[in-house]
Amino acid sequence: MENTEAMLTRPGEMSSESIYSSTKAFNELFKIGSVMSKTQLVPDNYRNRPEDCTIAIDIANRNGMSPLSVMQNLYVVKGKPQWSGQACIAMLRASKEFEHVKPVMVGERNTDDWGCYFKAVDRSDGEVVKGTLVTIKMAKDEGWYSKPGSKWQTMPEQMLQYRAAAFFARIYMPNALMGYRVEGEAEDIIKESLPIAPNPVMDDFEEKVRMEAEEVFENVIDQ
């Protein structure tokens, strides 16, 4: 597996607040997004889409990641943004709050007891914290394993680690994910027949960002 820690960088000097604080700041960001949208290095779903590239740059700035890493590891499934499992693990390892973050495999391989959890050391007090244990039995009980095209049957070890990383992040580092799901969750967890419960915190956050961006766009158009 490649070194995913390299995908995270130090946050840029431009804060998220300054991006939407003026038309000039937003235009500067949009120019960068426009340039990136024309390069062959960005994924197909971002190419020739300067607006999407601009938002990706904003997300990268908020999360201390490189814009290209965001574009390569953030995609939309069933209308919801979703991080790749690789990106989630990289975020855990780059955390300022924890160190020695690693997956722990338990149980006998290729049995229902085979599972994984993430553990790390809290930098503030040295306490070892453990995330939720995810097993093949859990995947079967939740209906993830039996879904058509499920990766749980073809690459179970990777799926165990991705899901365990997502659960750890959601408990101990929810801000890192910015409310987005992690690879496989949209396909596994979302049930078509049931509405998704709203997240008041993220709804308020996303509404604020939408209103800020909308105001800036209107100012650009009026000029």
PDB file of C-alpha atoms in Angstrom:
ATOM      1  CA  MET A   1       0.000   0.000   0.000  1.00  0.00           C
ATOM      2  CA  GLU A   2       1.362   3.429  -0.905  1.00  0.00           C
ATOM      3  CA  ASN A   3       2.299   5.984   1.734  1.00  0.00           C
ATOM      4  CA  THR A   4      -0.963   7.878   2.102  1.00  0.00           C
ATOM      5  CA  GLU A   5       0.406  10.224   4.763  1.00  0.00           C
ATOM      6  CA  ALA A   6       2.034  12.264   2.012  1.00  0.00           C
ATOM      7  CA  MET A   7      -1.378  13.323   0.740  1.00  0.00           C
ATOM      8  CA  LEU A   8      -1.879  15.606   3.739  1.00  0.00           C
ATOM      9  CA  THR A   9      -0.150  18.964   3.877  1.00  0.00           C
ATOM     10  CA  ARG A  10      -0.066  21.919   6.222  1.00  0.00           C
ATOM     11  CA  PRO A  11      -3.142  24.134   5.922  1.00  0.00           C
ATOM     12  CA  GLY A  12      -2.783  27.093   3.580  1.00  0.00           C
ATOM     13  CA  GLU A  13      -2.445  30.645   4.734  1.00  0.00           C
ATOM     14  CA  MET A  14      -5.873  31.590   3.351  1.00  0.00           C
ATOM     15  CA  SER A  15      -8.546  30.755   5.918  1.00  0.00           C
ATOM     16  CA  SER A  16     -12.018  29.534   5.019  1.00  0.00           C
ATOM     17  CA  GLU A  17     -13.468  32.745   6.399  1.00  0.00           C
ATOM     18  CA  SER A  18     -11.316  34.938   4.130  1.00  0.00           C
ATOM     19  CA  ILE A  19     -12.373  32.995   1.041  1.00  0.00           C
ATOM     20  CA  TYR A  20     -15.941  34.234   1.415  1.00  0.00           C
ATOM     21  CA  SER A  21     -15.135  37.563   3.047  1.00  0.00           C
ATOM     22  CA  SER A  22     -14.850  39.460  -0.220  1.00  0.00           C
ATOM     23  CA  THR A  23     -15.406  39.175  -3.940  1.00  0.00           C
ATOM     24  CA  LYS A  24     -11.684  39.617  -4.545  1.00  0.00           C
ATOM     25  CA  ALA A  25     -10.746  36.687  -2.290  1.00  0.00           C
ATOM     26  CA  PHE A  26     -13.309  34.435  -3.904  1.00  0.00           C
ATOM     27  CA  ASN A  27     -12.248  35.459  -7.420  1.00  0.00           C
ATOM     28  CA  GLU A  28      -8.647  34.570  -6.589  1.00  0.00           C
ATOM     29  CA  LEU A  29      -9.768  31.133  -5.434  1.00  0.00           C
ATOM     30  CA  PHE A  30     -11.977  30.717  -8.500  1.00  0.00           C
ATOM     31  CA  LYS A  31      -9.047  31.538 -10.785  1.00  0.00           C
ATOM     32  CA  ILE A  32      -7.041  28.741  -9.199  1.00  0.00           C
ATOM     33  CA  GLY A  33      -9.996  26.387  -9.615  1.00  0.00           C
ATOM     34  CA  SER A  34     -10.308  27.366 -13.257  1.00  0.00           C
ATOM     35  CA  VAL A  35      -6.655  26.621 -13.941  1.00  0.00           C
ATOM     36  CA  MET A  36      -6.809  23.262 -12.174  1.00  0.00           C
ATOM     37  CA  SER A  37      -9.965  22.282 -14.062  1.00  0.00           C
ATOM     38  CA  LYS A  38      -8.023  22.452 -17.351  1.00  0.00           C
ATOM     39  CA  THR A  39      -5.190  20.131 -16.401  1.00  0.00           C
ATOM     40  CA  GLN A  40      -5.104  16.461 -17.345  1.00  0.00           C
ATOM     41  CA  LEU A  41      -3.932  15.615 -13.821  1.00  0.00           C
ATOM     42  CA  VAL A  42      -7.330  16.146 -12.175  1.00  0.00           C
ATOM     43  CA  PRO A  43      -9.889  13.302 -12.232  1.00  0.00           C
ATOM     44  CA  ASP A  44     -12.424  13.259 -15.076  1.00  0.00           C
ATOM     45  CA  ASN A  45     -15.294  14.328 -12.807  1.00  0.00           C
ATOM     46  CA  TYR A  46     -13.450  17.600 -12.039  1.00  0.00           C
ATOM     47  CA  ARG A  47     -12.076  18.338 -15.495  1.00  0.00           C
ATOM     48  CA  ASN A  48     -13.572  21.443 -17.135  1.00  0.00           C
ATOM     49  CA  ARG A  49     -15.634  22.052 -13.993  1.00  0.00           C
ATOM     50  CA  PRO A  50     -14.059  25.113 -12.356  1.00  0.00           C
ATOM     51  CA  GLU A  51     -16.869  25.431  -9.820  1.00  0.00           C
ATOM     52  CA  ASP A  52     -16.278  21.913  -8.496  1.00  0.00           C
ATOM     53  CA  CYS A  53     -12.519  22.501  -8.430  1.00  0.00           C
ATOM     54  CA  THR A  54     -13.061  25.722  -6.465  1.00  0.00           C
ATOM     55  CA  ILE A  55     -15.115  23.897  -3.843  1.00  0.00           C
ATOM     56  CA  ALA A  56     -12.501  21.127  -3.674  1.00  0.00           C
ATOM     57  CA  ILE A  57      -9.808  23.737  -3.012  1.00  0.00           C
ATOM     58  CA  ASP A  58     -11.942  25.208  -0.217  1.00  0.00           C
ATOM     59  CA  ILE A  59     -12.394  21.746   1.343  1.00  0.00           C
ATOM     60  CA  ALA A  60      -8.643  21.153   1.054  1.00  0.00           C
ATOM     61  CA  ASN A  61      -7.954  24.446   2.823  1.00  0.00           C
ATOM     62  CA  ARG A  62     -10.372  23.633   5.641  1.00  0.00           C
ATOM     63  CA  ASN A  63      -8.873  20.176   6.167  1.00  0.00           C
ATOM     64  CA  GLY A  64      -5.183  20.863   5.620  1.00  0.00           C
ATOM     65  CA  MET A  65      -4.981  18.762   2.470  1.00  0.00           C
ATOM     66  CA  SER A  66      -3.643  19.424  -1.007  1.00  0.00           C
ATOM     67  CA  PRO A  67      -6.431  20.281  -3.519  1.00  0.00           C
ATOM     68  CA  LEU A  68      -5.351  17.505  -5.886  1.00  0.00           C
ATOM     69  CA  SER A  69      -5.588  14.957  -3.064  1.00  0.00           C
ATOM     70  CA  VAL A  70      -9.142  16.081  -2.332  1.00  0.00           C
ATOM     71  CA  MET A  71     -10.124  15.720  -5.997  1.00  0.00           C
ATOM     72  CA  GLN A  72      -8.569  12.264  -6.161  1.00  0.00           C
ATOM     73  CA  ASN A  73     -10.161  11.050  -2.944  1.00  0.00           C
ATOM     74  CA  LEU A  74     -13.538  12.793  -2.698  1.00  0.00           C
ATOM     75  CA  TYR A  75     -16.328  11.671  -4.992  1.00  0.00           C
ATOM     76  CA  VAL A  76     -20.114  11.606  -4.988  1.00  0.00           C
ATOM     77  CA  VAL A  77     -22.152   8.433  -4.376  1.00  0.00           C
ATOM     78  CA  LYS A  78     -25.942   8.540  -4.285  1.00  0.00           C
ATOM     79  CA  GLY A  79     -25.793  12.320  -4.196  1.00  0.00           C
ATOM     80  CA  LYS A  80     -23.516  12.451  -1.137  1.00  0.00           C
ATOM     81  CA  PRO A  81     -19.787  13.317  -0.985  1.00  0.00           C
ATOM     82  CA  GLN A  82     -17.684  10.355   0.079  1.00  0.00           C
ATOM     83  CA  TRP A  83     -14.008  10.108   1.073  1.00  0.00           C
ATOM     84  CA  SER A  84     -11.940   7.202  -0.158  1.00  0.00           C
ATOM     85  CA  GLY A  85     -10.913   4.748   2.544  1.00  0.00           C
ATOM     86  CA  GLN A  86      -7.301   5.622   1.793  1.00  0.00           C
ATOM     87  CA  ALA A  87      -7.978   9.289   2.524  1.00  0.00           C
ATOM     88  CA  CYS A  88      -9.698   8.496   5.819  1.00  0.00           C
ATOM     89  CA  ILE A  89      -6.729   6.459   7.046  1.00  0.00           C
ATOM     90  CA  ALA A  90      -4.349   9.224   5.958  1.00  0.00           C
ATOM     91  CA  MET A  91      -6.365  11.762   7.969  1.00  0.00           C
ATOM     92  CA  LEU A  92      -6.109   9.565  11.062  1.00  0.00           C
ATOM     93  CA  ARG A  93      -2.358   9.199  10.713  1.00  0.00           C
ATOM     94  CA  ALA A  94      -1.889  12.927  10.166  1.00  0.00           C
ATOM     95  CA  SER A  95      -3.967  13.858  13.218  1.00  0.00           C
ATOM     96  CA  LYS A  96      -2.485  16.303  15.717  1.00  0.00           C
ATOM     97  CA  GLU A  97      -4.562  14.749  18.486  1.00  0.00           C
ATOM     98  CA  PHE A  98      -3.378  11.139  18.137  1.00  0.00           C
ATOM     99  CA  GLU A  99      -0.180   9.268  17.392  1.00  0.00           C
ATOM    100  CA  HIS A 100       0.716   5.659  16.607  1.00  0.00           C
ATOM    101  CA  VAL A 101      -2.577   5.247  14.787  1.00  0.00           C
ATOM    102  CA  LYS A 102      -2.892   1.775  13.295  1.00  0.00           C
ATOM    103  CA  PRO A 103      -5.394  -0.956  12.411  1.00  0.00           C
ATOM    104  CA  VAL A 104      -5.508  -4.095  14.522  1.00  0.00           C
ATOM    105  CA  MET A 105      -6.757  -7.301  12.904  1.00  0.00           C
ATOM    106  CA  VAL A 106      -8.422  -9.884  15.164  1.00  0.00           C
ATOM    107  CA  GLY A 107      -9.989 -13.336  14.760  1.00  0.00           C
ATOM    108  CA  GLU A 108      -9.320 -16.053  12.241  1.00  0.00           C
ATOM    109  CA  ARG A 109      -8.998 -15.013   8.620  1.00  0.00           C
ATOM    110  CA  ASN A 110     -11.993 -15.818   6.393  1.00  0.00           C
ATOM    111  CA  THR A 111     -14.342 -16.524   9.298  1.00  0.00           C
ATOM    112  CA  ASP A 112     -17.219 -14.476  10.693  1.00  0.00           C
ATOM    113  CA  ASP A 113     -15.056 -13.524  13.684  1.00  0.00           C
ATOM    114  CA  TRP A 114     -12.396 -11.944  11.467  1.00  0.00           C
ATOM    115  CA  GLY A 115     -12.377  -8.245  12.187  1.00  0.00           C
ATOM    116  CA  CYS A 116     -10.518  -4.978  12.613  1.00  0.00           C
ATOM    117  CA  TYR A 117     -10.433  -1.959  14.879  1.00  0.00           C
ATOM    118  CA  PHE A 118      -8.226   1.117  14.986  1.00  0.00           C
ATOM    119  CA  LYS A 119      -6.268   2.149  18.025  1.00  0.00           C
ATOM    120  CA  ALA A 120      -4.176   5.215  18.765  1.00  0.00           C
ATOM    121  CA  VAL A 121      -2.448   7.068  21.573  1.00  0.00           C
ATOM    122  CA  ASP A 122      -3.982  10.346  22.740  1.00  0.00           C
ATOM    123  CA  ARG A 123      -1.201  12.925  22.629  1.00  0.00           C
ATOM    124  CA  SER A 124      -2.725  14.932  25.500  1.00  0.00           C
ATOM    125  CA  ASP A 125      -2.553  12.234  28.192  1.00  0.00           C
ATOM    126  CA  GLY A 126      -0.967   9.143  26.635  1.00  0.00           C
ATOM    127  CA  GLU A 127      -4.185   7.136  26.874  1.00  0.00           C
ATOM    128  CA  VAL A 128      -4.658   4.342  24.342  1.00  0.00           C
ATOM    129  CA  VAL A 129      -8.034   4.689  22.642  1.00  0.00           C
ATOM    130  CA  LYS A 130      -9.751   2.040  20.545  1.00  0.00           C
ATOM    131  CA  GLY A 131     -12.375   2.396  17.864  1.00  0.00           C
ATOM    132  CA  THR A 132     -15.346   0.169  17.082  1.00  0.00           C
ATOM    133  CA  LEU A 133     -14.557  -3.447  16.219  1.00  0.00           C
ATOM    134  CA  VAL A 134     -15.860  -4.270  12.742  1.00  0.00           C
ATOM    135  CA  THR A 135     -16.197  -7.960  11.867  1.00  0.00           C
ATOM    136  CA  ILE A 136     -17.392 -10.031   8.955  1.00  0.00           C
ATOM    137  CA  LYS A 137     -20.336 -11.065  11.155  1.00  0.00           C
ATOM    138  CA  MET A 138     -21.260  -7.395  11.551  1.00  0.00           C
ATOM    139  CA  ALA A 139     -21.080  -6.944   7.793  1.00  0.00           C
ATOM    140  CA  LYS A 140     -23.389  -9.913   7.294  1.00  0.00           C
ATOM    141  CA  ASP A 141     -25.808  -8.914  10.061  1.00  0.00           C
ATOM    142  CA  GLU A 142     -26.067  -5.364   8.689  1.00  0.00           C
ATOM    143  CA  GLY A 143     -26.634  -6.637   5.159  1.00  0.00           C
ATOM    144  CA  TRP A 144     -23.439  -5.112   3.757  1.00  0.00           C
ATOM    145  CA  TYR A 145     -21.881  -8.442   2.818  1.00  0.00           C
ATOM    146  CA  SER A 146     -24.735  -9.769   0.718  1.00  0.00           C
ATOM    147  CA  LYS A 147     -25.465  -6.676  -1.387  1.00  0.00           C
ATOM    148  CA  PRO A 148     -25.008  -7.115  -5.163  1.00  0.00           C
ATOM    149  CA  GLY A 149     -21.512  -6.116  -6.200  1.00  0.00           C
ATOM    150  CA  SER A 150     -20.369  -5.916  -2.576  1.00  0.00           C
ATOM    151  CA  LYS A 151     -16.618  -5.509  -2.111  1.00  0.00           C
ATOM    152  CA  TRP A 152     -16.952  -7.272   1.228  1.00  0.00           C
ATOM    153  CA  GLN A 153     -16.814 -10.581  -0.614  1.00  0.00           C
ATOM    154  CA  THR A 154     -13.929  -9.725  -2.933  1.00  0.00           C
ATOM    155  CA  MET A 155     -11.668  -7.636  -0.673  1.00  0.00           C
ATOM    156  CA  PRO A 156     -12.847  -8.229   2.910  1.00  0.00           C
ATOM    157  CA  GLU A 157      -9.617  -7.220   4.669  1.00  0.00           C
ATOM    158  CA  GLN A 158      -9.525  -3.838   2.974  1.00  0.00           C
ATOM    159  CA  MET A 159     -13.209  -3.224   3.689  1.00  0.00           C
ATOM    160  CA  LEU A 160     -12.733  -4.160   7.349  1.00  0.00           C
ATOM    161  CA  GLN A 161      -9.942  -1.610   7.666  1.00  0.00           C
ATOM    162  CA  TYR A 162     -11.801   1.119   5.775  1.00  0.00           C
ATOM    163  CA  ARG A 163     -14.948   0.705   7.870  1.00  0.00           C
ATOM    164  CA  ALA A 164     -12.974   0.497  11.128  1.00  0.00           C
ATOM    165  CA  ALA A 165     -11.125   3.699  10.171  1.00  0.00           C
ATOM    166  CA  ALA A 166     -14.419   5.437   9.426  1.00  0.00           C
ATOM    167  CA  PHE A 167     -15.901   4.417  12.778  1.00  0.00           C
ATOM    168  CA  PHE A 168     -12.803   5.591  14.654  1.00  0.00           C
ATOM    169  CA  ALA A 169     -12.821   8.929  12.858  1.00  0.00           C
ATOM    170  CA  ARG A 170     -16.527   9.442  13.447  1.00  0.00           C
ATOM    171  CA  ILE A 171     -16.085   8.934  17.195  1.00  0.00           C
ATOM    172  CA  TYR A 172     -12.769  10.648  17.889  1.00  0.00           C
ATOM    173  CA  MET A 173     -12.194  12.969  14.896  1.00  0.00           C
ATOM    174  CA  PRO A 174     -15.586  13.902  13.410  1.00  0.00           C
ATOM    175  CA  ASN A 175     -14.338  17.276  12.180  1.00  0.00           C
ATOM    176  CA  ALA A 176     -11.777  15.605   9.914  1.00  0.00           C
ATOM    177  CA  LEU A 177     -14.489  13.935   7.838  1.00  0.00           C
ATOM    178  CA  MET A 178     -16.517  17.183   7.666  1.00  0.00           C
ATOM    179  CA  GLY A 179     -19.693  15.118   7.913  1.00  0.00           C
ATOM    180  CA  TYR A 180     -18.927  13.162   4.736  1.00  0.00           C
ATOM    181  CA  ARG A 181     -19.112   9.387   4.480  1.00  0.00           C
ATOM    182  CA  VAL A 182     -16.189   7.059   3.798  1.00  0.00           C
ATOM    183  CA  GLU A 183     -15.758   4.622   0.918  1.00  0.00           C
ATOM    184  CA  GLY A 184     -18.393   1.892   0.953  1.00  0.00           C
ATOM    185  CA  GLU A 185     -20.664   3.530   3.530  1.00  0.00           C
ATOM    186  CA  ALA A 186     -23.021   5.075   0.985  1.00  0.00           C
ATOM    187  CA  GLU A 187     -23.496   1.758  -0.780  1.00  0.00           C
ATOM    188  CA  ASP A 188     -23.747  -0.257   2.434  1.00  0.00           C
ATOM    189  CA  ILE A 189     -25.557   1.936   4.927  1.00  0.00           C
ATOM    190  CA  ILE A 190     -28.007   3.984   2.871  1.00  0.00           C
ATOM    191  CA  LYS A 191     -31.338   2.214   2.436  1.00  0.00           C
ATOM    192  CA  GLU A 192     -33.261   3.391  -0.572  1.00  0.00           C
ATOM    193  CA  SER A 193     -36.640   2.998   1.115  1.00  0.00           C
ATOM    194  CA  LEU A 194     -35.757   5.030   4.190  1.00  0.00           C
ATOM    195  CA  PRO A 195     -35.053   8.765   4.364  1.00  0.00           C
ATOM    196  CA  ILE A 196     -31.669   9.816   5.746  1.00  0.00           C
ATOM    197  CA  ALA A 197     -31.941  11.514   9.115  1.00  0.00           C
ATOM    198  CA  PRO A 198     -30.807  15.143   8.876  1.00  0.00           C
ATOM    199  CA  ASN A 199     -27.612  16.231  10.589  1.00  0.00           C
ATOM    200  CA  PRO A 200     -28.462  19.614  12.182  1.00  0.00           C
ATOM    201  CA  VAL A 201     -24.806  20.519  12.702  1.00  0.00           C
ATOM    202  CA  MET A 202     -23.735  19.829   9.118  1.00  0.00           C
ATOM    203  CA  ASP A 203     -26.993  21.199   7.690  1.00  0.00           C
ATOM    204  CA  ASP A 204     -26.344  24.530   9.415  1.00  0.00           C
ATOM    205  CA  PHE A 205     -22.703  24.489   8.321  1.00  0.00           C
ATOM    206  CA  GLU A 206     -23.471  23.650   4.699  1.00  0.00           C
ATOM    207  CA  GLU A 207     -26.282  26.213   4.587  1.00  0.00           C
ATOM    208  CA  LYS A 208     -23.903  28.883   5.863  1.00  0.00           C
ATOM    209  CA  VAL A 209     -21.316  27.978   3.210  1.00  0.00           C
ATOM    210  CA  ARG A 210     -24.004  27.927   0.503  1.00  0.00           C
ATOM    211  CA  MET A 211     -25.304  31.367   1.496  1.00  0.00           C
ATOM    212  CA  GLU A 212     -21.785  32.811   1.627  1.00  0.00           C
ATOM    213  CA  ALA A 213     -20.937  31.422  -1.805  1.00  0.00           C
ATOM    214  CA  GLU A 214     -24.278  32.553  -3.249  1.00  0.00           C
ATOM    215  CA  GLU A 215     -23.712  36.098  -1.987  1.00  0.00           C
ATOM    216  CA  VAL A 216     -20.242  36.207  -3.517  1.00  0.00           C
ATOM    217  CA  PHE A 217     -21.491  34.862  -6.869  1.00  0.00           C
ATOM    218  CA  GLU A 218     -24.181  37.551  -6.930  1.00  0.00           C
ATOM    219  CA  ASN A 219     -21.590  40.221  -6.293  1.00  0.00           C
ATOM    220  CA  VAL A 220     -19.444  38.858  -9.129  1.00  0.00           C
ATOM    221  CA  ILE A 221     -22.391  38.887 -11.522  1.00  0.00           C
ATOM    222  CA  ASP A 222     -23.371  42.436 -10.548  1.00  0.00           C
ATOM    223  CA  GLN A 223     -19.924  43.777 -11.373  1.00  0.00           C
TER     224      GLN A 223
END
